Short mmCIF file of C-alpha atoms and ligand atoms in Angstrom, two decimals:
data_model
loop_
_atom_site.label_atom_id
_atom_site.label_comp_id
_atom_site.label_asym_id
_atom_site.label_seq_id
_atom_site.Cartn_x
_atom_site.Cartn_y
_atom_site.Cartn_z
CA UNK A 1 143.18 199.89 -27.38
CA UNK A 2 143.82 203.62 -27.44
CA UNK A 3 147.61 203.98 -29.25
CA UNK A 4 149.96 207.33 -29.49
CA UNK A 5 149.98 207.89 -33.33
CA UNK A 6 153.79 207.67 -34.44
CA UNK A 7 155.61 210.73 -33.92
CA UNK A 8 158.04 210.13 -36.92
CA UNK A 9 156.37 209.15 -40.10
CA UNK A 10 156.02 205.30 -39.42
CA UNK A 11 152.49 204.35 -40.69
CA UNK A 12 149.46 204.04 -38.15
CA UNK A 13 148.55 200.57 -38.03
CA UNK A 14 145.10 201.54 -37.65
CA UNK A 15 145.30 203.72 -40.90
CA UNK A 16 142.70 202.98 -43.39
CA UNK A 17 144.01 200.60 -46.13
CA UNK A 18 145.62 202.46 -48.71
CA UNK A 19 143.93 203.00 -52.29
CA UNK A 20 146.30 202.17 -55.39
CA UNK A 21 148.30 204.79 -56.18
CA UNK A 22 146.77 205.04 -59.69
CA UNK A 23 143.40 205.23 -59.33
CA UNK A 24 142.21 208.22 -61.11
CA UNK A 25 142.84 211.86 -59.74
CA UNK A 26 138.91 212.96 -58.95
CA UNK A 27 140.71 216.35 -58.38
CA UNK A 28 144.26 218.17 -58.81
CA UNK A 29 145.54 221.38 -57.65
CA UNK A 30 149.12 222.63 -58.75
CA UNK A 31 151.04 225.64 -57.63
CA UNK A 32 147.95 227.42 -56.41
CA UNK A 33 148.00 231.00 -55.38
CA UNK A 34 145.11 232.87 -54.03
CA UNK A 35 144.90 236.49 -53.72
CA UNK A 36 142.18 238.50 -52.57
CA UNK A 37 142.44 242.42 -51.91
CA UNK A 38 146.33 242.21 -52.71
CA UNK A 39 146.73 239.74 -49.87
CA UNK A 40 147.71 236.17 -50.21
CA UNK A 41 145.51 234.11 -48.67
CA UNK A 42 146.82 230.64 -50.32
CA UNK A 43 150.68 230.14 -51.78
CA UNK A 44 152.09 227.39 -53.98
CA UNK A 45 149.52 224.80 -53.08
CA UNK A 46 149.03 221.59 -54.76
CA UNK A 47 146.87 218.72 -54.15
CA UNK A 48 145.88 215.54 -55.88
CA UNK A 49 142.71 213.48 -54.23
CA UNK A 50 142.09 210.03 -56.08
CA UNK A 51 138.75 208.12 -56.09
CA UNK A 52 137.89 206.62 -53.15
CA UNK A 53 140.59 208.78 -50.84
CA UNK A 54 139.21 210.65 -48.24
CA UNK A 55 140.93 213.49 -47.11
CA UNK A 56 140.97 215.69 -43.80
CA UNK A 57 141.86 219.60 -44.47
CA UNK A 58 142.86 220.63 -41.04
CA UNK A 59 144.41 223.90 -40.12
CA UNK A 60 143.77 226.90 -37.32
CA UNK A 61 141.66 229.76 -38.24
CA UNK A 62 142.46 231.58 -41.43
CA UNK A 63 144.68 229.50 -42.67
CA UNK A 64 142.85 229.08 -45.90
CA UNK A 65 141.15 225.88 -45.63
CA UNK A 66 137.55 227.26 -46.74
CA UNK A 67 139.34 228.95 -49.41
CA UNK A 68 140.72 225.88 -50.59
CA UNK A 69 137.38 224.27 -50.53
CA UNK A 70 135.81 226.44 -52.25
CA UNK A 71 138.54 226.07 -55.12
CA UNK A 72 137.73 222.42 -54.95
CA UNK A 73 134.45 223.00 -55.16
CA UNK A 74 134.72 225.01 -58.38
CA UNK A 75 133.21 228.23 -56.95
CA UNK A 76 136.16 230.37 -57.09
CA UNK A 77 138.93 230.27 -59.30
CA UNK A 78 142.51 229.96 -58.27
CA UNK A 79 144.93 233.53 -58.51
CA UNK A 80 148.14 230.94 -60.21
CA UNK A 81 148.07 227.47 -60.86
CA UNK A 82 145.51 225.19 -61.92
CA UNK A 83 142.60 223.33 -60.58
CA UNK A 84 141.62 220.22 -62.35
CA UNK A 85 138.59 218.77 -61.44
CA UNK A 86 137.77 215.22 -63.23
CA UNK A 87 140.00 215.91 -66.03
CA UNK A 88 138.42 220.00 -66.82
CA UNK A 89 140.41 222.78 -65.84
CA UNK A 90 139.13 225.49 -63.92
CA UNK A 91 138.63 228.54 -66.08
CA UNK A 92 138.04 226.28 -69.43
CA UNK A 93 134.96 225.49 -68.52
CA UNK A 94 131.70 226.60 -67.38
CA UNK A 95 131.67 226.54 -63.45
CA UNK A 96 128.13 225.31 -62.82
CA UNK A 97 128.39 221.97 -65.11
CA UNK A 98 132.01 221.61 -62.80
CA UNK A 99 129.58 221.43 -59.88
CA UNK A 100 127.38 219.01 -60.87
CA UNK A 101 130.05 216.32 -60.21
CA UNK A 102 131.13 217.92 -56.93
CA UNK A 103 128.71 217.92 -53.99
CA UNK A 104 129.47 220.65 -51.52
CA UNK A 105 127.94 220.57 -48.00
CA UNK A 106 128.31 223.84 -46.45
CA UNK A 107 126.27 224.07 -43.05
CA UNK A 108 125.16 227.45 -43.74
CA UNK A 109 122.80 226.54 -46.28
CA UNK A 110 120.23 229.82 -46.44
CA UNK A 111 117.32 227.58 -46.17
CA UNK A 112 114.29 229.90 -45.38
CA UNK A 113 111.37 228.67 -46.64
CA UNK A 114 109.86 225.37 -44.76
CA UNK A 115 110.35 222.74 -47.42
CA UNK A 116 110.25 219.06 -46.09
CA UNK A 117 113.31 217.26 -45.60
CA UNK A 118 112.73 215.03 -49.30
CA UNK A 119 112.15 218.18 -50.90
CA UNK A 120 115.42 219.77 -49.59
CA UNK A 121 117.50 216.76 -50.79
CA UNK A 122 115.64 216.80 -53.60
CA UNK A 123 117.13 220.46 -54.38
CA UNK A 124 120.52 218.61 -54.75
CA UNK A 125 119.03 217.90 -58.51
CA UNK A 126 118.80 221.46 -59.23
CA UNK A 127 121.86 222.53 -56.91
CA UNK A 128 119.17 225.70 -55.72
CA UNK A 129 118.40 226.65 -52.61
CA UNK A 130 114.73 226.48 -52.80
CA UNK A 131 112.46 223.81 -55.45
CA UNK A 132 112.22 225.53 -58.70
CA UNK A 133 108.91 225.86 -60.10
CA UNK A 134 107.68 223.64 -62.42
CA UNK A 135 110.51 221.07 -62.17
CA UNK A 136 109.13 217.94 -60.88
CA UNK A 137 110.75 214.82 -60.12
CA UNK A 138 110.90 212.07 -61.82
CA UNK A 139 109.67 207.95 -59.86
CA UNK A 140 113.64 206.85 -60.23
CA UNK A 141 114.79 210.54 -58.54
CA UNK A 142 111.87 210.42 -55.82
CA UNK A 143 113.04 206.79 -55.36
CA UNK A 144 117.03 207.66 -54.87
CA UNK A 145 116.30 211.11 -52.91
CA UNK A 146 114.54 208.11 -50.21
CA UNK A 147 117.32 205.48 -50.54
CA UNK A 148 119.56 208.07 -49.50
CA UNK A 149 117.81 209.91 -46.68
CA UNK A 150 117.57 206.39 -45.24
CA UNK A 151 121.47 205.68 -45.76
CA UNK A 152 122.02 209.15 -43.79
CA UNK A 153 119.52 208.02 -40.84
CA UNK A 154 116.66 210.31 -41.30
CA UNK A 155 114.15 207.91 -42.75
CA UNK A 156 111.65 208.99 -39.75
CA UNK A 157 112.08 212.71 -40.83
CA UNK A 158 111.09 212.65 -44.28
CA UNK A 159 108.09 214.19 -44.08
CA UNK A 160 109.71 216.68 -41.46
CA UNK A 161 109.90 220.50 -42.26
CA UNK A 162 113.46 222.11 -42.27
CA UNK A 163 113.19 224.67 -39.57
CA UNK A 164 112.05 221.94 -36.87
CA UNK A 165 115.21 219.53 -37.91
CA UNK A 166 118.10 219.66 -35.17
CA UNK A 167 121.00 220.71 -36.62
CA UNK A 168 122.35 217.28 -36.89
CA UNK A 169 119.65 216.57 -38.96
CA UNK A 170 120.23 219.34 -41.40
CA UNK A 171 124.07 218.57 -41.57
CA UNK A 172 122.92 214.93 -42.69
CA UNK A 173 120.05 216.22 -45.02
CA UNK A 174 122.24 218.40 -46.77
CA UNK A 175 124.58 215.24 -47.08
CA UNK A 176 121.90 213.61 -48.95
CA UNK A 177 121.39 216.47 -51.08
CA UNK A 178 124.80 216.55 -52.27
CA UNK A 179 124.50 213.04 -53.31
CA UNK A 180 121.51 213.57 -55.66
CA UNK A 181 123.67 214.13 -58.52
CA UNK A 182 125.58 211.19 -58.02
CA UNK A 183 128.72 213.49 -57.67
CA UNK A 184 132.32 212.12 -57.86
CA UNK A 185 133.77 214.35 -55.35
CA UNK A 186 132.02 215.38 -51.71
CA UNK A 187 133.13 218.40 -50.32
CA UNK A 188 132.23 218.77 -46.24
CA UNK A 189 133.03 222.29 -45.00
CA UNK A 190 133.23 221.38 -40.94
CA UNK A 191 130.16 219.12 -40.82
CA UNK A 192 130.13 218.57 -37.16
CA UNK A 193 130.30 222.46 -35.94
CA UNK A 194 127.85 222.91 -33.37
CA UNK A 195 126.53 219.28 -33.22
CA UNK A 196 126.34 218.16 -29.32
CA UNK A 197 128.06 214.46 -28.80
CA UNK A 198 125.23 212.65 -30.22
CA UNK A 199 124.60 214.27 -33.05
CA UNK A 200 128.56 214.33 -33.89
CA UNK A 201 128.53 210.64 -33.06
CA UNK A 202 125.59 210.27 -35.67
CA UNK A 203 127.01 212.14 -38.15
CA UNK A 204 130.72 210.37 -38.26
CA UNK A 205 128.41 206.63 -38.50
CA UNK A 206 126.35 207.87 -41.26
CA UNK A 207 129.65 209.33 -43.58
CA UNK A 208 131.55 205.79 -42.36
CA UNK A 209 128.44 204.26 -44.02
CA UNK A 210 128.05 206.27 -46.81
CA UNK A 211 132.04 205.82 -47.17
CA UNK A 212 131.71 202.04 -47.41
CA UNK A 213 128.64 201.90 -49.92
CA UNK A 214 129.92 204.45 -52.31
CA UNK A 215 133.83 202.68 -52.78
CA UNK A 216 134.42 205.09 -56.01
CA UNK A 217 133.84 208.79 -53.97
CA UNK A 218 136.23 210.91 -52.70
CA UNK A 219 135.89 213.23 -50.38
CA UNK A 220 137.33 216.22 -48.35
CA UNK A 221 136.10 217.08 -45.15
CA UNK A 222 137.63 220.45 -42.89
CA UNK A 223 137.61 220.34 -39.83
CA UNK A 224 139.68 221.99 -36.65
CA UNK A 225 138.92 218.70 -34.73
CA UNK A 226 140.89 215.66 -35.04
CA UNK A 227 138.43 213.99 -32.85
CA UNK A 228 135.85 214.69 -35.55
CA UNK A 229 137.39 212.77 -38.26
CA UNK A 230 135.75 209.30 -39.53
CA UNK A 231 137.70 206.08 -39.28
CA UNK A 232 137.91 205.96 -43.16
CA UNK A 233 139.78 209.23 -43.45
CA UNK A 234 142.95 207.74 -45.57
CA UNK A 235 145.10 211.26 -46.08
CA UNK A 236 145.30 214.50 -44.67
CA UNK A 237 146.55 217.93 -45.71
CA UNK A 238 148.32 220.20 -42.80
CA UNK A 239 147.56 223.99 -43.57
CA UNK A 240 149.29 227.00 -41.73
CA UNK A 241 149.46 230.48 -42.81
CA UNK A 242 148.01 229.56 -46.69
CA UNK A 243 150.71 227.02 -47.22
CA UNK A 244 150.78 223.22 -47.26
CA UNK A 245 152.68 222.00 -44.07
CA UNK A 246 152.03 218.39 -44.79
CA UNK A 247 149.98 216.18 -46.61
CA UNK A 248 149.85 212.44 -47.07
CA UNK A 249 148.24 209.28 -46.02
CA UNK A 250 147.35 209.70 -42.48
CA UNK A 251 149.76 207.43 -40.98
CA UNK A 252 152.07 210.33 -42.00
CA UNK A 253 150.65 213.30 -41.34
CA UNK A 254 148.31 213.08 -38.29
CA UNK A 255 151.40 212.52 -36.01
CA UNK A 256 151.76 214.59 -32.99
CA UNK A 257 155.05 216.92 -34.20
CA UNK A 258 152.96 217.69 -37.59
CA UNK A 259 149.79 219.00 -35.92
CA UNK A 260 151.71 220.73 -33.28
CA UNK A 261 153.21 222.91 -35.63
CA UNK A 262 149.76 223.20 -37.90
CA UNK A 263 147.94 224.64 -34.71
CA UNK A 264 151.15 226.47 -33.38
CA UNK A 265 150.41 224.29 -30.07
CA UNK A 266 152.20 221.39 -28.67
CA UNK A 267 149.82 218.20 -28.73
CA UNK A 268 149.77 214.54 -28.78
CA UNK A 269 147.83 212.26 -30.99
CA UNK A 270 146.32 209.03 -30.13
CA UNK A 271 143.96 206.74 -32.26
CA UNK A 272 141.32 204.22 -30.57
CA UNK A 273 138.98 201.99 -32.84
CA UNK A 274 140.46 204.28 -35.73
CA UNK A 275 139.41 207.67 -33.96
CA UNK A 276 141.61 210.17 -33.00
CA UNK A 277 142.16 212.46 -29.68
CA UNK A 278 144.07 214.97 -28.88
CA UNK A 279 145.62 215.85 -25.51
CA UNK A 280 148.16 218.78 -24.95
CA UNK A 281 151.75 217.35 -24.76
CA UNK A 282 152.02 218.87 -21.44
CA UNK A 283 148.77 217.25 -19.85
CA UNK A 284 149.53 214.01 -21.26
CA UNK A 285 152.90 213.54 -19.92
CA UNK A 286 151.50 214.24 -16.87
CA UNK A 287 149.34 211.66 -17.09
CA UNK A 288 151.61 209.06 -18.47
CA UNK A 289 151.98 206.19 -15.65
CA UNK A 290 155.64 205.73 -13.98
N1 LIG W 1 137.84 238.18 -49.84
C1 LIG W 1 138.82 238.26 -48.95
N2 LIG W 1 139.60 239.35 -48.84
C2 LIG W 1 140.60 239.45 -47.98
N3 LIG W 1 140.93 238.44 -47.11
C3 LIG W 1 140.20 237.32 -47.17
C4 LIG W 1 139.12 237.15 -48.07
N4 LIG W 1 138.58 235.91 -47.88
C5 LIG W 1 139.30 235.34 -46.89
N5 LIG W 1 140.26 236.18 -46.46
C6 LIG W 1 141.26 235.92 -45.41
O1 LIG W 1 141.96 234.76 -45.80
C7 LIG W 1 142.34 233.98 -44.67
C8 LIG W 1 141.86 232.55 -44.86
O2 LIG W 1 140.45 232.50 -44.79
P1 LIG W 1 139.65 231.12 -44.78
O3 LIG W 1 138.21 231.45 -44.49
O4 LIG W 1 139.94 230.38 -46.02
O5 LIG W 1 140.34 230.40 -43.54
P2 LIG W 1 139.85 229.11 -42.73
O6 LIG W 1 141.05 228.28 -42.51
O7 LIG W 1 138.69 228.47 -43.40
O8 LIG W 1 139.41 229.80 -41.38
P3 LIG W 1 138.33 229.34 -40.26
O9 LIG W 1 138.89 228.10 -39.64
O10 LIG W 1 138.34 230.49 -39.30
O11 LIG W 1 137.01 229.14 -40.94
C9 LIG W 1 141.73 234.69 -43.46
O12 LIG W 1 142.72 235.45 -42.85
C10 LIG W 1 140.66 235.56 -44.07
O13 LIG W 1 140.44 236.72 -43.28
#
């Protein structure tokens, strides 16, 4: 049954069931500013994602949500305010041992060479582009870098080069690269751009999976398309103009008013099997019966 999400606040009754409020914070963001060429590009932003929350980032274009992720992701560091990831502030520690516990799937991956599908998720271990010489894997890491390109659907590919993989493939390759490190924290930088309906159909199965056998990791997935969000997402952050709107447990936040005003465009929500759609509030009144 397809249901209009509350407009007010009153929890979804789809909504994924809630995680205690105390399990521990995977990641926390207070009071961040970014500026970049004496322009703000993110103001007095705070965040706190707990294991086994999984969290949409949704906002229009430019309002900051790759630069958010890539403060999540420990790449950049924030302008004010602090990033905690797992307990280690940003900027007291080395970056690149912060990464190891965050896996960040960013569909541009600069992939040249033809390595085979294993050997790409393979390069999760390393967190390099290409293999690097001389480092070989060891039976348990050979055995995982399989388990997992089976949980993401791409058994049948192993042995497949990179440049002849769809791109629905590569989106779920890179998946299972970012889970060779066993990380805490997955970071999904708008998985599904570009994938026709079955690919985007695939993907969304294979993260609701991958959701349900990994209980303990969190994750944060950016997207412009509600319609592109797994069932499991649990909380969502509303960004407009580098500045938190909303953010909460879904029930909450994905309500039409809210994502209206994130987009700058009147819409309506509604949620079917735990999906969302979107309509514009215009188009759907018109098709309201009566
Ligand atoms: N290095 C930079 N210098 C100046 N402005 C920047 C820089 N990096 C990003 N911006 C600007 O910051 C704003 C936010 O960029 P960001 O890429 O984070 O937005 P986004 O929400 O991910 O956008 P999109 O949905 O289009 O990918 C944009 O206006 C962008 O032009």
């Amino acid at each position: 049954m397809t249901t209009e999400t509350a407009a007010g606040g009153a929890p979804d009754a789809e909504a994924a069931p809630a995680r205690p409020a105390d399990a521990p914070p995977v990641l926390c963001a207070r009071d961040v500013d970014v500026v970049r060429d004496g322009n703000p590009i993110l103001e007095g932003l705070s965040l706190t994602v707990r294991a086994g929350e999984h969290w949409a980032l949704l906002g229009a274009n430019g309002a900051g949500k790759s630069t958010l992720l890539g403060l999540l992701g420990a790449l950049t560091h924030p302008s004010r305010g602090t990033v905690d990831v797992l307990g280690h502030r940003l900027g007291r520690v080395d970056l690149r041992s912060l990464r190891t516990y965050v896996g960040h799937v960013d569909p541009r991956h600069a992939l040249r060479s033809p390595l085979k599908v294993r050997d790409v998720v393979l390069t999760g271990l390393t967190n390099s582009i290409e293999r690097v010489p001389r480092r070989h894997p060891t039976a348990e890491q050979s055995a995982r870098a399989d388990h997992l390109i089976g949980l993401l659907g791409l058994a049948h590919r192993r042995e497949a080069a990179w440049p002849t993989l769809s791109q629905g493939e590569r989106g779920r390759a890179l998946i299972a690269r970012a889970l060779m490190p066993r990380p805490r924290l997955l970071l999904l930088d708008e998985p599904a751009t570009g994938l026709d309906v079955a690919g985007r159909e695939q993907l969304i199965e294979r993260i609701d999976t991958l959701q349900q056998s990994h209980p303990e990791l969190a994750s944060v997935l950016v997207t412009h398309h509600l319609e592109e969000l797994p069932p499991g997402t649990t909380h969502a952050m509303l960004l407009r103009g580098g500045r938190r709107l909303a953010a909460g447990p879904v029930g909450e936040t994905l309500t039409g008013e809210l994502v209206s005003a994130c987009f700058g465009h009147p819409v309506r929500l509604f949620r079917d099997e735990g999906r969302w759609s979107v309509r514009t509030g215009r188009t759907a009144a018109a098709q309201r019966p009566g």
